[in-house]
mmCIF file of C-alpha atoms and ligand atoms in Angstrom:
data_model
loop_
_atom_site.group_PDB
_atom_site.id
_atom_site.type_symbol
_atom_site.label_atom_id
_atom_site.label_comp_id
_atom_site.label_asym_id
_atom_site.label_seq_id
_atom_site.Cartn_x
_atom_site.Cartn_y
_atom_site.Cartn_z
ATOM 1 C CA MET A 1195 41.887 106.519 -27.125
ATOM 2 C CA THR A 1196 45.021 108.223 -25.903
ATOM 3 C CA ALA A 1197 44.960 110.778 -23.080
ATOM 4 C CA ASN A 1198 44.688 114.477 -23.854
ATOM 5 C CA LEU A 1199 47.372 115.983 -21.631
ATOM 6 C CA LEU A 1200 45.438 119.264 -21.394
ATOM 7 C CA ASP A 1201 43.100 117.332 -19.093
ATOM 8 C CA PHE A 1202 45.611 117.307 -16.228
ATOM 9 C CA ASP A 1203 46.900 119.637 -13.591
ATOM 10 C CA LEU A 1204 50.512 118.948 -12.604
ATOM 11 C CA GLU A 1205 49.534 116.352 -9.999
ATOM 12 C CA GLY A 1206 47.309 114.560 -12.515
ATOM 13 C CA LEU A 1207 50.128 114.571 -15.057
ATOM 14 C CA ALA A 1208 52.532 113.136 -12.461
ATOM 15 C CA VAL A 1209 50.106 110.272 -11.822
ATOM 16 C CA PHE A 1210 49.804 109.736 -15.583
ATOM 17 C CA CYS A 1211 53.604 109.637 -15.945
ATOM 18 C CA GLU A 1212 53.901 107.172 -13.065
ATOM 19 C CA GLY A 1213 51.324 105.026 -14.822
ATOM 20 C CA MET A 1214 53.722 104.843 -17.781
ATOM 21 C CA GLY A 1215 56.540 103.796 -15.446
ATOM 22 C CA GLU A 1216 58.167 107.244 -15.430
ATOM 23 C CA LYS A 1217 59.472 109.340 -12.554
ATOM 24 C CA ARG A 1218 57.130 112.052 -11.281
ATOM 25 C CA PHE A 1219 59.554 114.882 -12.054
ATOM 26 C CA ARG A 1220 59.244 114.106 -15.758
ATOM 27 C CA ALA A 1221 55.729 115.480 -15.468
ATOM 28 C CA THR A 1222 57.101 118.895 -14.505
ATOM 29 C CA GLN A 1223 59.237 119.058 -17.649
ATOM 30 C CA LEU A 1224 56.336 117.919 -19.790
ATOM 31 C CA PHE A 1225 53.901 120.350 -18.134
ATOM 32 C CA ARG A 1226 56.290 123.241 -18.813
ATOM 33 C CA TRP A 1227 56.677 122.291 -22.470
ATOM 34 C CA ILE A 1228 52.940 122.167 -22.916
ATOM 35 C CA HIS A 1229 51.758 125.175 -20.942
ATOM 36 C CA GLN A 1230 54.745 127.520 -20.821
ATOM 37 C CA ARG A 1231 56.035 126.838 -24.318
ATOM 38 C CA GLY A 1232 52.777 125.970 -26.060
ATOM 39 C CA MET A 1233 54.163 122.764 -27.567
ATOM 40 C CA SER A 1234 52.015 119.857 -28.661
ATOM 41 C CA ASN A 1235 54.523 117.785 -30.633
ATOM 42 C CA PHE A 1236 56.451 115.445 -28.323
ATOM 43 C CA ASP A 1237 59.399 115.282 -30.744
ATOM 44 C CA ASP A 1238 59.986 119.004 -30.180
ATOM 45 C CA MET A 1239 60.360 118.538 -26.406
ATOM 46 C CA SER A 1240 64.100 118.241 -26.631
ATOM 47 C CA ASP A 1241 65.046 117.623 -22.994
ATOM 48 C CA LEU A 1242 62.679 114.670 -22.611
ATOM 49 C CA ALA A 1243 64.332 111.259 -22.862
ATOM 50 C CA LYS A 1244 63.743 109.613 -26.223
ATOM 51 C CA SER A 1245 62.123 106.626 -24.489
ATOM 52 C CA LEU A 1246 59.589 108.916 -22.793
ATOM 53 C CA ARG A 1247 58.811 110.694 -26.039
ATOM 54 C CA GLU A 1248 58.127 107.342 -27.674
ATOM 55 C CA LYS A 1249 55.786 106.313 -24.837
ATOM 56 C CA LEU A 1250 53.992 109.648 -25.065
ATOM 57 C CA LYS A 1251 53.476 109.238 -28.799
ATOM 58 C CA VAL A 1252 51.691 105.965 -28.135
ATOM 59 C CA ASN A 1253 49.701 106.955 -25.046
ATOM 60 C CA ALA A 1254 49.027 110.672 -25.211
ATOM 61 C CA HIS A 1255 48.267 113.731 -27.282
ATOM 62 C CA VAL A 1256 47.777 117.457 -26.780
ATOM 63 C CA ALA A 1257 44.567 118.426 -28.531
ATOM 64 C CA PRO A 1258 43.588 122.044 -29.155
ATOM 65 C CA LEU A 1259 39.945 122.914 -29.781
ATOM 66 C CA PRO A 1260 39.024 123.431 -33.430
ATOM 67 C CA ILE A 1261 38.403 127.127 -34.113
ATOM 68 C CA LEU A 1262 35.169 128.035 -35.861
ATOM 69 C CA SER A 1263 35.854 131.751 -35.989
ATOM 70 C CA GLN A 1264 38.090 134.527 -34.759
ATOM 71 C CA GLN A 1265 36.949 138.136 -34.641
ATOM 72 C CA ILE A 1266 39.062 141.142 -33.729
ATOM 73 C CA SER A 1267 37.311 144.259 -32.449
ATOM 74 C CA LYS A 1268 38.349 147.852 -33.116
ATOM 75 C CA ASP A 1269 39.301 148.092 -29.437
ATOM 76 C CA GLY A 1270 41.663 145.089 -29.622
ATOM 77 C CA THR A 1271 39.247 142.625 -28.015
ATOM 78 C CA ILE A 1272 39.455 139.222 -29.694
ATOM 79 C CA LYS A 1273 36.690 136.639 -29.649
ATOM 80 C CA TRP A 1274 37.132 133.013 -30.606
ATOM 81 C CA LEU A 1275 34.373 130.529 -31.201
ATOM 82 C CA PHE A 1276 35.566 126.972 -30.500
ATOM 83 C CA ASP A 1277 33.919 123.800 -31.722
ATOM 84 C CA VAL A 1278 33.303 121.348 -28.871
ATOM 85 C CA GLY A 1279 31.523 118.780 -31.010
ATOM 86 C CA ALA A 1280 27.936 117.665 -31.599
ATOM 87 C CA GLY A 1281 27.015 121.113 -32.886
ATOM 88 C CA ASP A 1282 28.082 122.872 -29.677
ATOM 89 C CA ALA A 1283 30.377 125.858 -29.614
ATOM 90 C CA VAL A 1284 31.847 127.919 -26.792
ATOM 91 C CA GLU A 1285 33.375 131.357 -26.795
ATOM 92 C CA THR A 1286 36.515 132.826 -25.322
ATOM 93 C CA VAL A 1287 37.279 136.532 -25.241
ATOM 94 C CA PHE A 1288 40.607 138.336 -24.809
ATOM 95 C CA ILE A 1289 40.349 141.850 -23.410
ATOM 96 C CA PRO A 1290 43.572 143.891 -23.573
ATOM 97 C CA GLU A 1291 44.014 146.792 -21.177
ATOM 98 C CA ASP A 1292 46.980 149.043 -20.432
ATOM 99 C CA ASP A 1293 48.128 147.166 -17.368
ATOM 100 C CA ARG A 1294 46.767 143.667 -17.971
ATOM 101 C CA GLY A 1295 45.451 141.136 -20.438
ATOM 102 C CA THR A 1296 42.276 139.359 -19.387
ATOM 103 C CA LEU A 1297 40.906 136.147 -20.828
ATOM 104 C CA CYS A 1298 37.218 135.414 -20.328
ATOM 105 C CA VAL A 1299 36.839 131.620 -20.341
ATOM 106 C CA SER A 1300 33.781 129.376 -20.778
ATOM 107 C CA SER A 1301 33.038 126.444 -18.483
ATOM 108 C CA GLN A 1302 30.000 124.794 -20.075
ATOM 109 C CA ALA A 1303 28.292 124.498 -23.446
ATOM 110 C CA GLY A 1304 25.114 126.376 -22.557
ATOM 111 C CA CYS A 1305 24.004 126.814 -18.951
ATOM 112 C CA ALA A 1306 21.342 125.207 -16.798
ATOM 113 C CA VAL A 1307 20.721 128.202 -14.527
ATOM 114 C CA GLY A 1308 18.617 130.007 -17.110
ATOM 115 C CA CYS A 1309 18.966 133.648 -16.074
ATOM 116 C CA ARG A 1310 16.477 135.830 -17.894
ATOM 117 C CA PHE A 1311 18.952 138.433 -19.089
ATOM 118 C CA CYS A 1312 21.621 136.012 -20.373
ATOM 119 C CA SER A 1313 21.709 134.634 -23.885
ATOM 120 C CA THR A 1314 23.647 131.551 -22.719
ATOM 121 C CA GLY A 1315 20.847 130.935 -20.237
ATOM 122 C CA HIS A 1316 18.305 131.167 -23.039
ATOM 123 C CA GLN A 1317 20.278 128.584 -24.975
ATOM 124 C CA GLY A 1318 19.729 125.911 -22.322
ATOM 125 C CA PHE A 1319 22.271 123.413 -21.037
ATOM 126 C CA SER A 1320 24.115 121.144 -23.390
ATOM 127 C CA ARG A 1321 27.035 119.717 -21.405
ATOM 128 C CA ASN A 1322 29.936 120.364 -19.087
ATOM 129 C CA LEU A 1323 33.294 121.122 -20.658
ATOM 130 C CA SER A 1324 36.170 118.850 -19.689
ATOM 131 C CA THR A 1325 39.268 120.232 -17.960
ATOM 132 C CA ALA A 1326 41.030 119.938 -21.340
ATOM 133 C CA GLU A 1327 38.347 122.016 -23.034
ATOM 134 C CA ILE A 1328 38.560 124.709 -20.353
ATOM 135 C CA LEU A 1329 42.368 124.793 -20.376
ATOM 136 C CA ALA A 1330 42.598 124.588 -24.173
ATOM 137 C CA GLN A 1331 40.998 128.040 -24.327
ATOM 138 C CA LEU A 1332 43.832 129.538 -22.262
ATOM 139 C CA TRP A 1333 46.527 127.388 -23.866
ATOM 140 C CA PHE A 1334 45.529 128.450 -27.360
ATOM 141 C CA ALA A 1335 44.884 132.125 -26.534
ATOM 142 C CA GLU A 1336 48.154 132.645 -24.639
ATOM 143 C CA HIS A 1337 50.354 131.122 -27.304
ATOM 144 C CA PHE A 1338 48.434 132.618 -30.216
ATOM 145 C CA LEU A 1339 48.653 136.085 -28.636
ATOM 146 C CA ARG A 1340 52.396 135.840 -28.002
ATOM 147 C CA LYS A 1341 52.879 135.290 -31.736
ATOM 148 C CA HIS A 1342 50.198 137.768 -32.804
ATOM 149 C CA LEU A 1343 51.586 140.530 -30.543
ATOM 150 C CA HIS A 1344 55.257 139.543 -31.108
ATOM 151 C CA GLN A 1345 55.736 139.088 -27.396
ATOM 152 C CA THR A 1346 57.934 136.545 -25.673
ATOM 153 C CA ASP A 1347 56.582 137.241 -22.170
ATOM 154 C CA ARG A 1348 53.232 136.233 -20.827
ATOM 155 C CA VAL A 1349 50.314 138.085 -22.444
ATOM 156 C CA ILE A 1350 47.415 136.888 -20.302
ATOM 157 C CA SER A 1351 47.727 138.098 -16.712
ATOM 158 C CA ASN A 1352 44.124 137.569 -15.607
ATOM 159 C CA VAL A 1353 41.526 134.875 -16.174
ATOM 160 C CA VAL A 1354 37.850 135.390 -15.450
ATOM 161 C CA MET A 1355 35.489 132.409 -15.550
ATOM 162 C CA MET A 1356 32.792 134.648 -16.990
ATOM 163 C CA GLY A 1357 32.211 133.118 -20.393
ATOM 164 C CA MET A 1358 29.452 130.649 -21.112
ATOM 165 C CA GLY A 1359 28.239 128.452 -18.286
ATOM 166 C CA GLU A 1360 28.141 128.275 -14.504
ATOM 167 C CA PRO A 1361 31.641 127.205 -13.414
ATOM 168 C CA LEU A 1362 30.501 125.945 -10.013
ATOM 169 C CA GLN A 1363 28.109 123.527 -11.699
ATOM 170 C CA ASN A 1364 31.130 121.974 -13.403
ATOM 171 C CA TYR A 1365 33.268 121.731 -10.311
ATOM 172 C CA SER A 1366 35.292 118.578 -10.939
ATOM 173 C CA ALA A 1367 36.560 119.838 -14.298
ATOM 174 C CA LEU A 1368 37.060 123.379 -13.031
ATOM 175 C CA ILE A 1369 39.445 122.640 -10.162
ATOM 176 C CA PRO A 1370 42.303 121.007 -12.150
ATOM 177 C CA ALA A 1371 41.961 123.782 -14.736
ATOM 178 C CA LEU A 1372 42.310 126.454 -12.026
ATOM 179 C CA LYS A 1373 45.271 124.592 -10.529
ATOM 180 C CA ALA A 1374 47.064 124.559 -13.895
ATOM 181 C CA MET A 1375 46.415 128.290 -14.264
ATOM 182 C CA LEU A 1376 47.962 128.972 -10.846
ATOM 183 C CA ASP A 1377 50.858 126.504 -11.087
ATOM 184 C CA ASP A 1378 54.293 128.099 -11.407
ATOM 185 C CA HIS A 1379 55.163 125.395 -13.933
ATOM 186 C CA GLY A 1380 51.926 126.182 -15.816
ATOM 187 C CA TYR A 1381 50.657 129.739 -16.296
ATOM 188 C CA GLY A 1382 51.843 131.039 -12.927
ATOM 189 C CA LEU A 1383 48.836 133.330 -12.503
ATOM 190 C CA SER A 1384 48.245 134.952 -9.148
ATOM 191 C CA ARG A 1385 45.228 133.699 -7.184
ATOM 192 C CA ARG A 1386 44.095 137.286 -7.020
ATOM 193 C CA ARG A 1387 44.021 137.430 -10.804
ATOM 194 C CA VAL A 1388 41.973 134.307 -11.400
ATOM 195 C CA THR A 1389 38.301 134.984 -10.783
ATOM 196 C CA VAL A 1390 35.462 132.502 -10.605
ATOM 197 C CA SER A 1391 32.120 134.141 -11.278
ATOM 198 C CA THR A 1392 29.045 132.386 -9.942
ATOM 199 C CA SER A 1393 25.325 132.912 -9.878
ATOM 200 C CA GLY A 1394 25.491 131.551 -6.319
ATOM 201 C CA VAL A 1395 25.976 127.787 -6.039
ATOM 202 C CA VAL A 1396 26.437 128.052 -2.268
ATOM 203 C CA PRO A 1397 27.789 124.565 -1.365
ATOM 204 C CA MET A 1398 30.353 124.717 -4.145
ATOM 205 C CA MET A 1399 31.534 128.137 -2.945
ATOM 206 C CA THR A 1400 32.448 126.481 0.351
ATOM 207 C CA ARG A 1401 34.342 123.761 -1.483
ATOM 208 C CA LEU A 1402 36.135 126.254 -3.706
ATOM 209 C CA SER A 1403 37.337 128.164 -0.644
ATOM 210 C CA LEU A 1404 38.916 124.931 0.633
ATOM 211 C CA ASP A 1405 40.157 123.296 -2.587
ATOM 212 C CA CYS A 1406 41.403 126.254 -4.587
ATOM 213 C CA PRO A 1407 40.661 129.702 -3.180
ATOM 214 C CA VAL A 1408 40.713 132.261 -5.969
ATOM 215 C CA ALA A 1409 39.047 135.653 -6.368
ATOM 216 C CA LEU A 1410 35.266 135.401 -6.331
ATOM 217 C CA ALA A 1411 32.633 137.360 -8.216
ATOM 218 C CA VAL A 1412 28.990 136.771 -7.399
ATOM 219 C CA SER A 1413 26.234 137.713 -9.809
ATOM 220 C CA LEU A 1414 23.735 139.453 -7.562
ATOM 221 C CA HIS A 1415 21.446 141.462 -9.875
ATOM 222 C CA ALA A 1416 18.695 142.082 -7.315
ATOM 223 C CA PRO A 1417 18.289 143.256 -3.707
ATOM 224 C CA THR A 1418 15.350 141.021 -2.757
ATOM 225 C CA ASN A 1419 14.564 137.352 -3.084
ATOM 226 C CA GLU A 1420 11.336 138.188 -4.842
ATOM 227 C CA LEU A 1421 13.134 139.915 -7.693
ATOM 228 C CA ARG A 1422 16.187 137.650 -7.733
ATOM 229 C CA ASP A 1423 14.034 134.514 -7.888
ATOM 230 C CA ASN A 1424 12.738 135.858 -11.143
ATOM 231 C CA LEU A 1425 16.058 136.947 -12.683
ATOM 232 C CA VAL A 1426 18.364 134.187 -11.391
ATOM 233 C CA PRO A 1427 16.254 131.054 -10.850
ATOM 234 C CA LEU A 1428 18.984 129.460 -8.686
ATOM 235 C CA ASN A 1429 18.009 131.974 -6.004
ATOM 236 C CA ARG A 1430 15.008 129.799 -5.178
ATOM 237 C CA LYS A 1431 17.449 127.156 -3.995
ATOM 238 C CA TYR A 1432 20.051 129.442 -2.429
ATOM 239 C CA PRO A 1433 18.349 132.676 -1.357
ATOM 240 C CA LEU A 1434 20.127 135.946 -0.704
ATOM 241 C CA ASP A 1435 20.817 135.664 3.029
ATOM 242 C CA GLU A 1436 22.310 132.201 2.597
ATOM 243 C CA LEU A 1437 24.360 133.389 -0.366
ATOM 244 C CA LEU A 1438 25.676 136.479 1.408
ATOM 245 C CA ALA A 1439 26.500 134.520 4.561
ATOM 246 C CA GLU A 1440 28.548 132.159 2.377
ATOM 247 C CA CYS A 1441 30.284 135.133 0.732
ATOM 248 C CA THR A 1442 31.281 136.334 4.207
ATOM 249 C CA LEU A 1443 32.719 132.905 5.063
ATOM 250 C CA TYR A 1444 34.540 132.725 1.721
ATOM 251 C CA LEU A 1445 36.479 135.858 2.641
ATOM 252 C CA SER A 1446 38.324 134.038 5.410
ATOM 253 C CA LYS A 1447 40.045 131.892 2.746
ATOM 254 C CA ALA A 1448 39.988 134.252 -0.244
ATOM 255 C CA PRO A 1449 43.114 135.805 -1.737
ATOM 256 C CA ARG A 1450 41.345 139.175 -1.827
ATOM 257 C CA ASP A 1451 39.615 140.856 1.081
ATOM 258 C CA PHE A 1452 36.428 141.558 -0.838
ATOM 259 C CA ILE A 1453 33.865 139.807 -3.013
ATOM 260 C CA THR A 1454 32.913 141.469 -6.298
ATOM 261 C CA PHE A 1455 29.167 141.741 -6.766
ATOM 262 C CA GLU A 1456 28.067 141.922 -10.361
ATOM 263 C CA TYR A 1457 24.817 143.692 -11.038
ATOM 264 C CA CYS A 1458 23.406 143.710 -14.544
ATOM 265 C CA MET A 1459 21.453 146.942 -15.051
ATOM 266 C CA LEU A 1460 18.016 146.250 -16.523
ATOM 267 C CA LYS A 1461 15.827 149.193 -17.388
ATOM 268 C CA GLY A 1462 12.885 149.576 -15.030
ATOM 269 C CA VAL A 1463 13.486 146.131 -13.533
ATOM 270 C CA ASN A 1464 16.325 146.439 -11.002
ATOM 271 C CA ASP A 1465 17.803 149.899 -11.672
ATOM 272 C CA GLN A 1466 15.622 152.271 -9.668
ATOM 273 C CA THR A 1467 16.581 154.346 -6.632
ATOM 274 C CA GLU A 1468 14.537 152.014 -4.401
ATOM 275 C CA HIS A 1469 16.532 149.038 -5.639
ATOM 276 C CA ALA A 1470 19.824 150.755 -4.847
ATOM 277 C CA GLN A 1471 18.585 151.701 -1.375
ATOM 278 C CA ALA A 1472 17.362 148.177 -0.682
ATOM 279 C CA LEU A 1473 20.708 146.835 -1.864
ATOM 280 C CA VAL A 1474 22.550 149.135 0.533
ATOM 281 C CA GLN A 1475 20.369 147.917 3.419
ATOM 282 C CA LEU A 1476 20.863 144.267 2.490
ATOM 283 C CA ILE A 1477 24.638 144.521 2.230
ATOM 284 C CA ARG A 1478 24.969 146.665 5.360
ATOM 285 C CA ARG A 1479 23.152 143.966 7.305
ATOM 286 C CA HIS A 1480 25.746 141.423 6.162
ATOM 287 C CA ALA A 1481 28.640 143.873 6.492
ATOM 288 C CA ALA A 1482 27.888 143.832 10.212
ATOM 289 C CA ASN A 1483 28.948 140.157 10.095
ATOM 290 C CA GLY A 1484 32.123 140.902 8.163
ATOM 291 C CA LEU A 1485 31.074 140.962 4.506
ATOM 292 C CA ARG A 1486 33.353 143.173 2.419
ATOM 293 C CA CYS A 1487 32.543 143.813 -1.226
ATOM 294 C CA LYS A 1488 32.843 145.916 -4.355
ATOM 295 C CA PHE A 1489 30.134 146.465 -6.901
ATOM 296 C CA ASN A 1490 30.539 146.113 -10.621
ATOM 297 C CA LEU A 1491 27.529 147.453 -12.486
ATOM 298 C CA ILE A 1492 27.166 145.886 -15.932
ATOM 299 C CA PRO A 1493 25.006 147.743 -18.426
ATOM 300 C CA PHE A 1494 22.754 145.029 -19.887
ATOM 301 C CA ASN A 1495 23.724 143.867 -23.352
ATOM 302 C CA PRO A 1496 20.355 143.421 -24.962
ATOM 303 C CA PHE A 1497 19.368 140.526 -27.162
ATOM 304 C CA LYS A 1498 15.985 140.136 -28.736
ATOM 305 C CA ALA A 1499 14.639 137.068 -26.997
ATOM 306 C CA SER A 1500 15.134 138.595 -23.532
ATOM 307 C CA GLY A 1501 12.459 141.256 -23.910
ATOM 308 C CA LEU A 1502 14.598 143.408 -21.579
ATOM 309 C CA LEU A 1503 16.257 146.771 -22.110
ATOM 310 C CA ARG A 1504 19.545 148.359 -21.047
ATOM 311 C CA SER A 1505 19.252 150.934 -18.284
ATOM 312 C CA ASP A 1506 19.733 154.549 -19.294
ATOM 313 C CA ASP A 1507 23.143 155.998 -18.496
ATOM 314 C CA ALA A 1508 21.512 158.413 -16.046
ATOM 315 C CA ALA A 1509 19.916 155.529 -14.137
ATOM 316 C CA VAL A 1510 23.238 153.682 -13.955
ATOM 317 C CA GLU A 1511 24.958 156.840 -12.682
ATOM 318 C CA GLN A 1512 22.274 157.474 -10.093
ATOM 319 C CA PHE A 1513 22.417 153.850 -8.918
ATOM 320 C CA ALA A 1514 26.206 153.966 -8.684
ATOM 321 C CA SER A 1515 26.150 157.221 -6.747
ATOM 322 C CA ILE A 1516 23.794 155.771 -4.115
ATOM 323 C CA LEU A 1517 26.163 152.834 -3.588
ATOM 324 C CA ILE A 1518 29.197 155.101 -3.512
ATOM 325 C CA GLN A 1519 27.577 157.471 -1.018
ATOM 326 C CA ALA A 1520 26.852 154.463 1.170
ATOM 327 C CA GLY A 1521 30.598 153.748 1.158
ATOM 328 C CA PHE A 1522 30.792 150.913 -1.384
ATOM 329 C CA VAL A 1523 33.470 150.930 -4.059
ATOM 330 C CA THR A 1524 31.477 150.791 -7.289
ATOM 331 C CA THR A 1525 32.571 150.609 -10.903
ATOM 332 C CA VAL A 1526 30.575 150.565 -14.100
ATOM 333 C CA ARG A 1527 31.866 147.983 -16.538
ATOM 334 C CA LYS A 1528 33.014 149.388 -19.847
ATOM 335 C CA THR A 1529 31.492 147.518 -22.715
ATOM 336 C CA ARG A 1530 34.250 145.951 -24.747
ATOM 337 C CA GLY A 1531 34.130 144.223 -28.099
ATOM 338 C CA ASP A 1532 30.600 145.494 -28.771
ATOM 339 C CA ASP A 1533 31.174 145.443 -32.538
ATOM 340 C CA ILE A 1534 31.924 141.704 -32.448
ATOM 341 C CA ASP A 1535 29.236 140.718 -29.922
ATOM 342 C CA ALA A 1536 31.887 139.837 -27.373
ATOM 343 C CA ALA A 1537 30.265 141.710 -24.510
ATOM 344 C CA CYS A 1538 28.903 139.904 -21.440
ATOM 345 C CA GLY A 1539 25.905 137.754 -22.067
ATOM 346 C CA GLN A 1540 26.237 137.906 -25.820
ATOM 347 C CA LEU A 1541 28.330 134.781 -25.981
ATOM 348 C CA ALA A 1542 25.825 132.510 -27.596
ATOM 349 C CA GLY A 1543 26.958 131.853 -31.131
ATOM 350 C CA ASP A 1544 24.001 130.291 -32.858
ATOM 351 C CA VAL A 1545 21.405 130.021 -30.165
ATOM 352 C CA LYS A 1546 19.987 126.552 -29.991
ATOM 353 C CA ASP A 1547 17.258 125.491 -27.647
ATOM 354 C CA ARG A 1548 17.914 122.023 -26.330
ATOM 355 C CA THR A 1549 15.934 121.876 -23.169
ATOM 356 C CA GLY A 1550 12.858 123.956 -23.771
ATOM 357 C CA VAL A 1551 14.439 126.674 -21.667
ATOM 358 C CA ALA A 1552 13.518 129.387 -24.166
ATOM 359 C CA GLU A 1553 9.903 128.383 -23.796
ATOM 360 C CA ARG A 1554 10.142 128.424 -19.997
ATOM 361 C CA ILE A 1555 11.744 131.816 -20.058
ATOM 362 C CA ALA A 1556 9.104 133.099 -22.465
ATOM 363 C CA GLN A 1557 6.441 131.925 -20.013
ATOM 364 C CA GLN A 1558 8.216 133.690 -17.158
ATOM 365 C CA ARG A 1559 8.359 136.801 -19.282
ATOM 366 C CA ALA A 1560 4.606 136.795 -19.557
ATOM 367 C CA VAL A 1561 4.576 137.381 -15.789
ATOM 368 C CA PRO A 1562 5.437 141.022 -15.189
ATOM 369 C CA ILE A 1563 8.408 141.567 -12.898
ATOM 370 C CA GLU A 1564 6.983 143.528 -10.024
ATOM 371 C CA TRP A 1565 8.833 145.582 -7.553
ATOM 372 C CA HIS A 1566 7.332 146.121 -4.130
ATOM 373 C CA ALA A 1567 9.342 148.680 -2.244
ATOM 374 C CA ASN A 1568 8.107 147.212 1.036
ATOM 375 C CA ALA A 1569 8.641 143.575 0.186
ATOM 376 C CA PRO A 1570 10.460 141.661 2.921
ATOM 377 C CA GLN A 1571 14.216 141.737 2.365
ATOM 378 C CA SER A 1572 14.696 138.252 3.646
ATOM 379 C CA GLY A 1573 12.867 135.368 5.162
ATOM 380 C CA ALA A 1574 10.805 134.898 2.012
ATOM 381 C CA HIS A 1575 12.272 131.424 1.670
HETATM 382 N N1 LIG B 2477 27.548 131.819 -14.768
HETATM 383 C C1 LIG B 2477 28.426 132.736 -14.140
HETATM 384 C C2 LIG B 2477 29.513 133.245 -15.062
HETATM 385 C C3 LIG B 2477 29.145 133.548 -16.471
HETATM 386 S S1 LIG B 2477 28.102 134.936 -16.719
HETATM 387 C C4 LIG B 2477 27.640 133.891 -13.535
HETATM 388 O O1 LIG B 2477 26.459 134.019 -13.807
HETATM 389 O O2 LIG B 2477 28.230 134.628 -12.761
HETATM 390 C C5 LIG B 2477 29.223 136.282 -16.462
HETATM 391 C C6 LIG B 2477 28.543 137.602 -16.109
HETATM 392 O O3 LIG B 2477 27.848 138.142 -17.252
HETATM 393 C C7 LIG B 2477 27.506 137.452 -15.008
HETATM 394 O O4 LIG B 2477 27.636 138.452 -14.032
HETATM 395 C C8 LIG B 2477 26.237 137.613 -15.770
HETATM 396 O O5 LIG B 2477 25.221 138.019 -14.926
HETATM 397 C C9 LIG B 2477 26.592 138.628 -16.821
HETATM 398 N N2 LIG B 2477 25.652 138.680 -17.942
HETATM 399 C C10 LIG B 2477 24.971 137.657 -18.468
HETATM 400 N N3 LIG B 2477 24.180 138.093 -19.485
HETATM 401 C C11 LIG B 2477 24.396 139.420 -19.600
HETATM 402 C C12 LIG B 2477 23.891 140.417 -20.478
HETATM 403 N N4 LIG B 2477 23.029 140.126 -21.450
HETATM 404 N N5 LIG B 2477 24.327 141.682 -20.315
HETATM 405 C C13 LIG B 2477 25.222 141.969 -19.342
HETATM 406 N N6 LIG B 2477 25.739 141.072 -18.496
HETATM 407 C C14 LIG B 2477 25.324 139.804 -18.604
HETATM 408 FE FE1 LIG B 2478 24.290 130.792 -16.583
HETATM 409 FE FE2 LIG B 2478 25.677 132.891 -15.657
HETATM 410 FE FE3 LIG B 2478 24.151 133.107 -17.866
HETATM 411 FE FE4 LIG B 2478 22.997 132.850 -15.477
HETATM 412 S S1 LIG B 2478 24.276 134.566 -16.170
HETATM 413 S S2 LIG B 2478 22.430 131.745 -17.339
HETATM 414 S S3 LIG B 2478 24.420 131.467 -14.473
HETATM 415 S S4 LIG B 2478 25.955 131.841 -17.656
#
């Protein structure tokens, strides 16, 4: 099998070129052809020596992901479903805004974390994507969009690792993909405009801050361990105080001076005044140690199997106003691409259950989610 060159960051490509007996700088030219120009045919890479092109034809290829579907929303959002083999598919979403173009990228087929409110979580874990499969989403989208929008300049200015999967549970494939996104010879994206979203894989957050510090979003969803254990099962391993202490440490290396906390608004579950007040107390306690953050409230995108409902607008407003009054910058995420099921947590394609996770979640659902206003805020673990 020949190497898929989308699997490499620039350093990896240089090593590959050296392995073929080529000078390292050839990798830079090749990397630019692939990522900046969107080329996959070595014969079209006119400034590469003929001898190198011949070696590449024998040893390498640039393989896009087969597209299963493309849907364009009324609001300009585009969703692609890519085939990653063995019946698995992943989704990528482009969200155009006035001042930026954001690509929401998947990191895994399915997800092992199994959050109750997430359709990917209900699907169970199938496998990690390779670096090539992560980067192919950006490579295809950027070059497709340039043609589609008749633009010669860059279209995608921001990448959010908020598609299917938990990026920090696919660390070794993620890092070269992030490096290619940031590389001036690749996509040249600013570190501040590449965001890794995590449900809180604490040790990998430390490593990310050292290996490739980019903007960080943390999916919080609850102000107590009791409630978060139930919504985000990973909390049992990395409880809130540990997670928030790590967020504080991350800031010393981060390109932005705040962490974004995502909070999915679930009717009657985590959206009451008491929850907002408990959240303020929790974050204030960590703010005393240097934690700086913004909140992004995400109205839940319902799907049948979850048994959960979207919070009423009034509840979302009330929740936001409590956070704002406490001095936290808080935004409510606009739902985009609703008509094509491209909104957060709807990225499941045909839901398949590979690991019995749907059954586990159904069992959890049988246990009512209780909220005790006086429950301990920490120390439960
Ligand atoms: N695994 C990572 C990134 C992918 S999920 C993480 O959990 O952070 C991206 C975001 O979508 C997360 O904040 C997640 O909580 C949110 N999300 C998942 N399902 C959702 C749903 N049904 N409605 C609204 N947001 C959802
Ligand atoms: Fe996985 Fe994130 Fe969905 Fe949780 S919200 S199941 S971590 S993709």
